[in-house]
């Protein structure tokens, strides 16, 4: 029903295990058979021994990843019982408690996070973040702190706490409001400023900042020139490891969110710096990096195994004694690391680097989509942009003008279009739409710890397709490479689609590629560029797509039919194809359970049969007028009965327009039929 607006991407919640069932709380599995472990662990949180409290927190961190356990934990008020342990005298307990809350917030979903705010988790959490910040400033620690502390324990606690804060702010506007009021920005920026010595903590902060700076004008006013310089320093770090690539990408997303407060004098440098980072991220061949990292891990583990065997042969008696000692609590042989390792993703360096790169590329694509979907565009344009070496560094005073003349949100002007082209953004996005490297996919599929990367690689392809949709919809044809480039792109998308016999089973891929095809065919039709999909390919796509459970897929294939049909209606010799399209669209309009899809199908019918001799002949032969007359009162009734309960005000407005256009189109078809049958 008209041009579709590209969706903006929100940051996904972090899953500490990779396979965390994020919908657990939302699904609300009832049943109390698993209450026993929860009750026992929660009881131990009050134990006088710090080691027992630590063990209980670690157990809860594992337990919250199991769907049946969540309702029991909620009933037993786990959040209120874990919250005070964030300020426990023992640093080890603080870290494990924060880890348990991190897992709970990641696995529990929106309802659990909102409930955590209701149960006042933000009070001890903010207090913990402030204490960690003060601890990082202090060179003096008490003897007990020194006794409890492992290397960087305060930073480790801060990292866990930052992930809790990020997850909660992602899900709760109340948490974001508390973030604003409690002055958390200053605290997290202090953590970010330590990026050169603790990149993991900096990444957690960057994730959180990207979340809290989106659509938060109150917070934007808190960004001072020094605060902006912290972001600048992180974004322009010369380190090129995968962790730093991810950090710089996330900070670039945060800076984009701050565009409303960037002084006009600095905007050219900033947009160039952002696009340079995104371009460099997308330049990397992720498939090859995954292969290299997996091979490096294999060699490292092989060497470690050989070393371990040698040590076991030399020290067998000592190892047996070690195991015996672990069973004796008073000998304190059980170390905190034994439990902490269960809270976090696999810590293998190679896997972490591969995940960091894939996450950075997905984030970069999402930032580009959000740039293309910038809301409330104004007539103000950013200053002329270029891909010169000046983008390697900001001007000395690039962020020192806060309070000066500011521009409204970015309108994708000609200069920005040019910058996209200069940094080869369309080309690099095009490359990411290809299927993931088959060797990398095979390697990951055969490894339990690497298997989740297959999904990440597929997600990057889908994000690239959505990104392509945005660029095709917004950029001039010249910035996309001209008519020939669009035809090549259409052939590429067709090959992607039809090279997969079971493409209909992959819903995310089908939605992404059908969205890209829809935007591309619309652009080509508007510029009178000949299209390359054959009628057979078109109907294969639409027949498969219309049976998808995904409403977006069904809307896309119907729209594609409307676009293609309206082009064919102006050509000779297309009668049979138009009849096939017309019958298909009628079937969808009258039988699809979604009014949105039905409305789109009607819109497509209006487009296909609005003009052209072949279209007029086809409409008579498929009895289009009588079918629409019969459906007209049915459609009107469905809108009245179903509309207000199931559809948004915007959707209802569009459906009302379709209803009005249906009445007009029926009148038009009556004149066509009268003219052709007399």
XYZ file of C-alpha atoms in Angstrom:
678
model
C 0.000 0.000 0.000
C 2.409 2.572 -1.255
C 6.125 2.628 -0.533
C 7.146 0.743 2.564
C 9.312 2.482 5.132
C 12.499 0.644 5.901
C 12.521 -0.539 9.483
C 15.064 0.899 11.876
C 17.217 -1.509 13.795
C 17.384 -1.580 17.551
C 20.350 -3.175 19.266
C 19.621 -6.800 20.130
C 19.861 -7.877 23.731
C 23.111 -9.512 24.708
C 22.970 -13.234 25.291
C 25.741 -14.280 27.631
C 25.696 -17.898 26.526
C 24.970 -17.504 22.838
C 22.008 -19.896 23.073
C 20.094 -18.121 25.796
C 16.336 -18.462 25.396
C 15.534 -14.774 25.355
C 11.813 -15.403 25.099
C 11.686 -17.442 28.279
C 9.928 -14.926 30.484
C 7.650 -13.734 27.714
C 6.469 -17.269 27.097
C 5.916 -17.623 30.843
C 6.188 -21.371 31.222
C 4.038 -22.252 34.171
C 4.757 -25.118 36.537
C 6.572 -25.241 39.806
C 8.330 -28.586 39.517
C 11.685 -26.783 39.132
C 11.261 -24.528 42.174
C 13.439 -26.719 44.372
C 16.860 -25.676 42.971
C 15.818 -22.024 42.934
C 14.666 -22.116 46.539
C 17.894 -23.739 47.712
C 20.140 -21.307 45.830
C 18.187 -18.238 46.916
C 18.381 -19.391 50.508
C 22.182 -19.624 50.270
C 22.393 -15.982 49.198
C 22.016 -15.096 52.901
C 24.741 -17.482 54.070
C 27.439 -15.911 56.280
C 30.181 -17.456 54.128
C 31.138 -15.292 51.126
C 32.224 -18.398 49.261
C 28.789 -19.999 49.657
C 27.082 -16.788 48.521
C 29.378 -16.720 45.523
C 28.548 -20.332 44.653
C 24.827 -19.586 44.968
C 25.090 -16.606 42.596
C 26.984 -18.729 40.068
C 24.329 -21.425 40.315
C 21.595 -18.870 39.719
C 23.502 -17.538 36.714
C 23.230 -21.002 35.168
C 19.687 -21.599 36.350
C 18.176 -18.478 34.759
C 19.160 -19.818 31.340
C 16.574 -22.589 31.759
C 13.072 -21.581 30.730
C 11.150 -23.556 33.396
C 13.132 -21.909 36.193
C 12.170 -18.304 35.432
C 8.627 -18.262 36.858
C 9.853 -19.855 40.086
C 12.608 -17.297 40.437
C 10.093 -14.512 39.886
C 7.740 -15.932 42.510
C 10.566 -16.152 45.011
C 11.593 -12.536 44.392
C 15.060 -13.388 43.075
C 15.767 -9.838 41.931
C 15.229 -8.289 45.368
C 17.380 -11.002 46.936
C 20.204 -10.654 44.429
C 20.169 -6.850 44.331
C 21.812 -6.226 47.734
C 24.654 -8.602 46.823
C 25.784 -6.083 44.205
C 27.159 -4.185 47.217
C 28.366 -7.251 49.137
C 31.594 -6.786 51.139
C 33.189 -9.496 48.972
C 34.244 -8.398 45.488
C 33.877 -11.991 44.289
C 30.236 -12.062 45.404
C 29.591 -8.720 43.714
C 30.916 -10.055 40.438
C 28.948 -13.297 40.515
C 25.764 -11.487 41.607
C 26.161 -9.046 38.722
C 26.767 -12.012 36.405
C 23.557 -13.689 37.561
C 21.570 -10.490 37.013
C 23.234 -10.051 33.624
C 22.067 -13.506 32.551
C 18.607 -12.928 33.984
C 18.208 -9.620 32.158
C 19.451 -11.133 28.891
C 17.428 -14.341 29.088
C 14.285 -12.967 30.667
C 13.220 -10.569 27.951
C 11.322 -7.312 28.187
C 8.914 -8.309 30.940
C 11.655 -9.519 33.256
C 13.781 -6.410 32.681
C 10.841 -4.130 33.327
C 10.065 -6.103 36.467
C 13.681 -5.675 37.570
C 13.223 -1.909 37.360
C 9.963 -2.168 39.314
C 11.816 -4.087 42.018
C 14.341 -1.261 42.234
C 17.386 -3.041 40.851
C 18.597 0.299 39.501
C 19.353 1.636 43.003
C 22.049 -0.920 43.938
C 23.182 -1.151 40.319
C 23.873 2.578 40.025
C 25.509 2.551 43.456
C 27.773 -0.299 42.320
C 28.737 1.538 39.147
C 29.613 4.635 41.197
C 31.688 2.591 43.647
C 33.559 0.895 40.803
C 34.225 4.283 39.259
C 35.586 5.580 42.556
C 37.631 2.404 42.979
C 39.252 2.877 39.597
C 40.272 6.377 40.683
C 41.715 5.242 44.003
C 45.165 3.755 44.324
C 44.526 2.624 47.874
C 42.507 -0.435 48.842
C 41.785 -1.974 52.194
C 43.628 -5.186 53.167
C 40.410 -7.197 52.728
C 39.895 -5.809 49.227
C 43.454 -6.714 48.328
C 42.903 -10.212 49.698
C 39.705 -10.765 47.712
C 40.805 -9.115 44.514
C 41.991 -11.000 41.470
C 43.528 -9.064 38.595
C 41.289 -6.243 37.384
C 38.417 -7.437 39.609
C 36.899 -3.951 39.905
C 36.879 -3.614 36.120
C 35.405 -7.120 35.823
C 32.603 -6.148 38.210
C 32.036 -2.934 36.259
C 31.854 -4.934 33.043
C 29.186 -7.267 34.444
C 27.257 -4.312 35.862
C 27.440 -2.450 32.552
C 25.891 -5.419 30.774
C 23.047 -5.499 33.294
C 22.519 -1.771 32.763
C 22.578 -2.146 28.980
C 20.091 -5.024 28.935
C 17.673 -3.236 31.251
C 17.880 0.090 29.393
C 17.288 -1.759 26.123
C 13.975 -3.008 27.490
C 12.735 -0.299 29.856
C 12.188 3.395 29.248
C 12.005 3.824 33.027
C 15.541 2.520 33.303
C 16.696 5.038 30.690
C 15.002 7.800 32.665
C 16.852 6.718 35.814
C 20.085 6.608 33.787
C 19.484 10.249 32.875
C 18.551 11.432 36.359
C 21.324 9.610 38.226
C 24.059 11.087 36.069
C 25.178 7.688 34.805
C 26.613 9.225 31.660
C 29.650 10.608 33.475
C 30.317 7.226 35.078
C 30.113 5.151 31.899
C 32.203 7.635 29.942
C 34.922 7.250 32.577
C 34.819 3.510 31.901
C 34.939 4.121 28.165
C 38.001 6.319 28.559
C 39.880 3.201 29.719
C 39.451 1.558 26.303
C 43.200 1.309 25.752
C 43.646 -0.916 28.825
C 40.279 -2.721 28.993
C 38.562 -3.007 25.643
C 35.964 -5.493 26.955
C 34.656 -2.947 29.437
C 34.731 -0.253 26.765
C 32.686 -2.434 24.409
C 30.052 -3.019 27.097
C 29.860 0.735 27.658
C 29.608 1.384 23.917
C 26.700 -1.044 23.616
C 24.923 0.724 26.469
C 25.623 4.189 25.071
C 24.272 3.260 21.675
C 21.067 2.168 23.393
C 20.555 5.103 25.776
C 21.441 7.814 23.232
C 18.760 6.744 20.777
C 15.699 9.017 20.886
C 16.786 10.528 24.221
C 16.958 14.325 23.876
C 17.241 14.772 27.648
C 20.506 12.853 27.692
C 21.890 14.585 24.614
C 21.892 17.863 26.520
C 24.275 16.287 29.039
C 27.019 15.707 26.490
C 29.743 18.267 27.094
C 32.777 18.872 24.915
C 34.982 16.613 27.132
C 32.362 13.871 26.904
C 32.357 14.095 23.130
C 36.141 13.980 23.085
C 36.035 10.631 24.909
C 33.897 9.261 22.075
C 36.223 10.830 19.521
C 39.286 9.205 21.063
C 37.687 5.758 21.098
C 36.330 6.087 17.579
C 39.694 7.108 16.154
C 41.814 4.531 17.999
C 44.587 3.260 15.685
C 44.391 -0.317 17.050
C 42.981 -2.686 14.426
C 42.215 -5.875 16.370
C 38.724 -7.324 16.015
C 37.719 -6.106 19.482
C 38.709 -2.566 18.593
C 36.913 -2.794 15.253
C 33.742 -3.643 17.176
C 34.363 -0.852 19.695
C 34.877 1.777 17.007
C 31.763 0.620 15.147
C 29.595 0.856 18.268
C 30.975 4.297 19.137
C 30.303 5.405 15.551
C 26.677 4.378 16.091
C 26.551 6.416 19.283
C 28.016 9.469 17.539
C 25.367 9.096 14.845
C 22.705 9.169 17.564
C 24.215 12.460 18.758
C 23.888 14.128 15.353
C 21.355 16.648 16.667
C 23.951 18.272 18.943
C 26.938 18.221 16.599
C 27.979 21.746 15.633
C 27.619 22.557 11.950
C 31.322 23.317 11.655
C 32.201 19.723 12.555
C 29.567 17.792 10.677
C 31.609 17.064 7.555
C 34.463 15.601 9.566
C 32.093 13.552 11.694
C 30.083 12.001 8.884
C 33.310 11.165 7.073
C 34.765 9.590 10.219
C 31.619 7.483 10.701
C 31.491 6.341 7.085
C 35.215 5.613 7.030
C 34.826 3.277 10.007
C 31.784 1.543 8.519
C 33.536 1.177 5.180
C 36.629 -0.356 6.776
C 34.520 -2.782 8.798
C 32.629 -3.983 5.737
C 35.858 -4.267 3.747
C 36.974 -7.268 5.818
C 36.228 -10.721 4.391
C 34.493 -12.223 7.410
C 34.410 -15.730 5.941
C 38.172 -15.811 5.519
C 38.706 -14.448 9.033
C 36.431 -17.144 10.493
C 38.417 -19.817 8.650
C 41.723 -18.373 9.883
C 40.509 -18.073 13.466
C 39.105 -21.616 13.509
C 42.384 -23.015 12.180
C 44.343 -21.011 14.764
C 42.130 -22.392 17.527
C 42.620 -25.948 16.270
C 46.395 -25.543 16.342
C 46.342 -23.932 19.785
C 44.174 -26.662 21.303
C 46.330 -29.349 19.725
C 49.453 -27.828 21.242
C 47.710 -27.405 24.612
C 46.611 -31.043 24.615
C 50.124 -32.249 23.899
C 51.490 -30.059 26.699
C 48.813 -31.278 29.119
C 49.596 -34.909 28.360
C 53.263 -34.313 29.093
C 52.416 -32.619 32.402
C 50.000 -35.390 33.393
C 52.623 -38.023 32.777
C 55.157 -36.068 34.837
C 52.875 -34.976 37.692
C 50.105 -37.590 37.938
C 50.325 -37.890 41.694
C 50.057 -34.147 42.230
C 46.937 -33.939 40.045
C 45.221 -36.638 42.081
C 46.062 -34.742 45.243
C 44.645 -31.572 43.657
C 41.333 -33.285 42.914
C 41.117 -34.564 46.445
C 41.733 -31.100 47.821
C 38.858 -29.662 45.764
C 36.462 -31.820 47.753
C 37.594 -30.301 51.073
C 35.943 -26.850 51.518
C 38.169 -25.646 54.353
C 41.285 -25.955 52.188
C 39.791 -23.285 49.881
C 41.029 -25.055 46.753
C 37.902 -24.070 44.795
C 38.696 -20.818 43.073
C 36.305 -18.093 42.011
C 37.238 -18.577 38.347
C 35.657 -22.022 38.449
C 32.283 -20.341 38.797
C 32.802 -17.151 36.825
C 33.606 -19.099 33.679
C 30.042 -20.408 33.666
C 28.629 -16.892 33.428
C 30.341 -15.752 30.257
C 30.561 -16.709 26.593
C 33.464 -18.938 25.564
C 36.638 -16.989 26.263
C 38.777 -18.561 23.540
C 40.601 -15.720 21.877
C 39.953 -16.903 18.309
C 36.234 -17.367 18.806
C 35.938 -14.019 20.546
C 37.695 -12.285 17.665
C 35.491 -13.949 15.062
C 32.359 -13.006 17.000
C 33.609 -9.434 17.417
C 34.128 -9.031 13.664
C 30.752 -10.512 12.732
C 29.025 -8.359 15.337
C 30.843 -5.271 14.052
C 29.751 -5.958 10.484
C 26.141 -6.540 11.526
C 26.225 -3.340 13.587
C 27.736 -1.359 10.704
C 24.946 -2.471 8.377
C 22.313 -1.587 10.970
C 23.830 1.867 11.433
C 23.670 2.470 7.678
C 20.015 1.427 7.618
C 19.280 3.779 10.513
C 21.146 6.574 8.742
C 18.908 6.026 5.738
C 15.841 6.039 7.982
C 16.694 9.240 9.814
C 13.409 10.664 11.046
C 12.111 14.205 10.781
C 14.368 15.282 7.925
C 14.670 18.985 7.388
C 15.756 21.115 4.503
C 19.059 21.789 6.219
C 21.909 19.999 4.555
C 25.200 18.938 5.988
C 28.307 20.556 4.700
C 30.044 19.119 1.692
C 31.652 15.788 2.448
C 34.641 14.070 0.945
C 36.656 10.909 1.439
C 39.924 12.784 1.811
C 42.571 12.010 4.397
C 41.009 14.678 6.608
C 38.545 12.035 7.778
C 41.372 10.298 9.621
C 41.194 12.923 12.342
C 38.824 15.554 13.567
C 39.724 19.166 13.560
C 41.394 20.242 16.765
C 38.210 21.886 17.968
C 35.727 19.555 16.284
C 33.740 18.958 19.461
C 34.430 22.217 21.248
C 31.519 24.186 19.833
C 28.733 22.706 21.928
C 26.158 25.380 22.408
C 26.872 26.860 18.998
C 24.671 26.697 15.957
C 23.262 23.201 15.530
C 21.508 21.551 12.646
C 18.349 19.532 12.590
C 18.517 15.764 11.998
C 20.256 14.749 8.827
C 18.436 14.875 5.552
C 20.175 12.529 3.138
C 21.403 15.299 0.906
C 23.335 15.132 -2.317
C 26.583 15.550 -0.392
C 25.819 12.585 1.853
C 24.827 10.522 -1.173
C 28.209 11.386 -2.648
C 29.991 10.403 0.560
C 28.260 7.016 0.502
C 29.558 6.545 -3.033
C 33.064 7.795 -2.259
C 33.440 5.266 0.511
C 32.091 2.519 -1.798
C 29.302 1.816 0.688
C 26.860 0.475 -1.966
C 29.547 -1.818 -3.415
C 30.503 -3.228 -0.028
C 26.889 -3.785 0.943
C 26.335 -5.542 -2.377
C 29.228 -7.892 -1.559
C 27.746 -8.721 1.841
C 24.466 -9.853 0.260
C 26.186 -12.994 -1.045
C 25.737 -16.242 0.818
C 28.296 -16.848 3.587
C 31.562 -18.593 2.748
C 30.640 -22.295 2.470
C 33.938 -23.468 3.981
C 33.462 -21.191 6.986
C 29.883 -22.397 7.399
C 31.010 -26.026 7.247
C 33.786 -25.505 9.805
C 31.455 -23.735 12.223
C 28.650 -26.259 11.761
C 30.941 -29.082 12.904
C 31.951 -27.310 16.123
C 29.453 -26.943 18.999
C 31.116 -23.748 20.263
C 31.336 -22.171 16.797
C 27.961 -23.288 15.489
C 26.217 -20.058 16.490
C 28.455 -18.160 14.066
C 26.558 -19.694 11.136
C 23.481 -17.798 12.262
C 25.547 -14.632 12.651
C 26.873 -14.949 9.101
C 23.362 -15.481 7.765
C 22.165 -12.471 9.750
C 24.819 -10.299 8.113
C 23.531 -11.344 4.691
C 19.966 -10.447 5.684
C 21.052 -7.101 7.142
C 22.941 -6.351 3.931
C 19.801 -7.059 1.906
C 17.769 -4.701 4.108
C 20.564 -2.149 3.779
C 20.447 -2.552 0.013
C 16.716 -1.905 0.092
C 17.330 1.378 1.921
C 20.032 2.550 -0.479
C 18.021 1.652 -3.573
C 15.040 3.554 -2.189
C 17.002 6.675 -1.256
C 20.014 7.113 -3.520
C 19.897 8.515 -7.020
C 20.348 5.994 -9.811
C 23.676 7.648 -10.691
C 24.979 7.077 -7.167
C 24.016 3.421 -7.536
C 26.027 3.049 -10.730
C 23.377 3.782 -13.355
C 20.797 1.624 -15.131
C 23.257 -1.138 -16.017
C 24.258 -1.524 -12.368
C 20.613 -1.846 -11.318
C 20.025 -4.557 -13.900
C 23.117 -6.404 -12.695
C 21.843 -6.070 -9.150
C 18.441 -7.462 -10.130
C 20.130 -10.462 -11.759
C 22.246 -10.963 -8.644
C 19.213 -10.967 -6.361
C 17.378 -13.376 -8.669
C 20.352 -15.734 -8.638
C 20.561 -15.536 -4.848
C 16.903 -16.361 -4.553
C 16.589 -19.173 -7.046
C 19.897 -20.826 -6.222
C 18.228 -22.009 -3.023
C 15.504 -24.566 -3.837
C 14.138 -24.345 -0.293
C 14.305 -20.531 -0.022
C 10.735 -20.389 1.275
C 11.823 -22.169 4.471
C 14.271 -19.423 5.416
C 11.860 -16.726 6.539
C 14.376 -14.035 7.520
C 16.219 -14.416 4.225
C 12.988 -14.426 2.238
C 11.715 -11.276 3.934
C 15.027 -9.472 3.422
C 15.500 -10.417 -0.229
C 11.863 -9.796 -1.145
C 12.134 -6.336 0.471
C 15.262 -5.608 -1.549
C 13.661 -6.858 -4.768
C 10.547 -4.806 -4.115
C 12.555 -1.590 -3.685
C 14.774 -2.359 -6.679
C 11.907 -3.177 -9.036
C 10.049 -0.059 -7.898
C 13.082 2.114 -8.672
C 13.626 0.426 -12.036
C 9.971 0.825 -12.969
C 9.995 4.520 -12.043
C 13.048 5.067 -14.285
C 11.725 2.899 -17.142
C 14.611 0.458 -16.750
C 13.769 -2.960 -18.169
C 13.376 -5.687 -15.580
C 15.008 -9.083 -15.746
C 12.794 -11.503 -13.798
C 10.898 -13.881 -16.057
C 7.165 -14.456 -15.480
C 7.948 -17.998 -14.315
C 10.490 -16.751 -11.768
C 8.074 -14.097 -10.622
C 5.257 -16.553 -10.010
C 7.608 -19.042 -8.326
C 8.652 -16.352 -5.844
C 5.120 -15.158 -5.251
C 3.609 -18.615 -4.903
C 6.208 -19.559 -2.302
C 6.082 -16.208 -0.521
C 2.331 -15.949 -0.224
C 2.257 -19.097 1.912
C 4.770 -17.668 4.363
C 3.630 -17.125 7.938
C 5.502 -13.810 7.833
C 3.171 -10.934 6.938
C 6.071 -8.852 5.629
C 6.983 -11.519 3.085
C 3.397 -11.732 1.833
C 3.155 -7.942 1.539
C 6.421 -7.836 -0.403
C 5.519 -10.503 -2.969
C 2.126 -8.927 -3.575
C 3.760 -5.547 -4.093
C 6.334 -7.082 -6.462
C 3.485 -8.508 -8.524
C 1.815 -5.106 -8.622
C 5.018 -3.364 -9.743
C 5.801 -5.923 -12.431
C 2.205 -6.173 -13.575
C 1.875 -2.402 -13.993
C 4.930 -2.461 -16.291
C 3.614 -5.425 -18.308
C 0.225 -3.749 -18.693
C 1.797 -1.176 -20.995
C 3.394 -3.811 -23.247
C 1.929 -5.937 -26.032
C 1.591 -9.700 -25.822
C 1.278 -9.855 -22.066
C -2.380 -10.857 -21.798
C -1.854 -14.328 -20.324
C 0.687 -13.132 -17.796
C -1.617 -10.321 -16.699
C -4.460 -12.777 -16.285
C -2.261 -14.975 -14.082
C -1.209 -11.984 -11.998
C -4.785 -10.760 -11.702
C -6.132 -14.118 -10.537
C -3.305 -14.456 -8.038
C -3.910 -11.001 -6.561
C -7.658 -11.563 -6.379
C -7.070 -14.793 -4.486
C -4.834 -13.023 -1.989
C -7.146 -10.031 -1.566
C -10.166 -12.172 -0.813
C -8.600 -14.971 1.220
C -5.533 -13.740 3.107
C -6.284 -13.537 6.845
C -4.374 -10.260 7.201
C -6.162 -7.061 6.198
C -2.751 -5.478 5.596
C -1.891 -8.114 2.980
C -5.382 -7.950 1.501
C -5.111 -4.168 1.237
C -1.734 -4.464 -0.469
C -3.188 -6.977 -2.929
C -6.024 -4.587 -3.762
C -3.535 -1.765 -4.231
C -1.557 -3.990 -6.591
C -4.708 -4.768 -8.572
C -5.398 -1.053 -8.926
C -1.870 -0.529 -10.287
C -1.891 -3.466 -12.707
C -5.317 -2.822 -14.204
C -5.331 0.966 -14.123
C -4.295 1.420 -17.750
C -3.347 -0.385 -20.946
C -5.209 -2.351 -23.593
C -3.838 -5.702 -22.468
C -4.829 -4.941 -18.897
C -8.366 -4.026 -19.938
C -8.757 -7.272 -21.909
C -7.350 -9.296 -19.015
C -9.704 -7.670 -16.499
C -12.726 -8.684 -18.583
C -11.548 -12.253 -19.047
C -10.881 -12.871 -15.329
C -14.181 -11.176 -14.380
C -12.352 -8.683 -12.181
C -15.314 -6.305 -11.808
C -17.771 -8.869 -10.505
C -15.196 -10.301 -8.080
C -14.418 -6.877 -6.634
C -18.076 -5.909 -6.377
C -18.742 -9.069 -4.403
C -15.726 -8.490 -2.142
C -16.314 -4.770 -1.534
C -18.880 -5.110 1.302
C -16.903 -7.985 2.818
C -13.739 -5.854 2.971
C -15.639 -2.964 4.503
C -17.141 -5.218 7.173
C -13.780 -6.801 8.036
C -12.219 -3.377 8.558
C -15.065 -2.383 10.857
C -15.028 -5.621 12.904
C -11.321 -6.484 13.021
C -9.596 -3.188 12.442
C -9.510 -1.462 15.783
C -8.492 -4.521 17.756
C -5.705 -5.833 15.535
C -4.208 -2.928 13.592
C -2.427 0.313 14.380
C -3.948 3.746 13.661
C -1.558 4.166 10.719
C -2.589 0.824 9.256
C -6.251 1.666 9.691
C -5.720 4.972 7.921
C -4.131 3.179 4.963
C -6.902 0.586 4.913
C -9.509 3.339 4.835
C -7.736 4.798 1.798
C -7.737 1.381 0.120
C -11.460 1.065 0.832
C -12.090 4.442 -0.791
C -9.866 3.589 -3.765
C -11.680 0.279 -4.168
C -14.951 2.143 -4.629
C -13.381 4.388 -7.251
C -11.702 1.496 -9.021
C -14.974 -0.434 -9.239
C -16.571 2.609 -10.874
C -13.650 2.816 -13.321
C -13.924 -0.889 -14.168
C -17.638 -0.466 -14.830
C -16.822 2.093 -17.540
C -14.135 -0.204 -18.993
C -16.463 -3.181 -19.110
C -19.271 -1.125 -20.571
C -16.972 0.244 -23.279
C -15.501 -3.140 -24.221
C -18.755 -5.101 -24.195
C -20.907 -2.707 -26.219
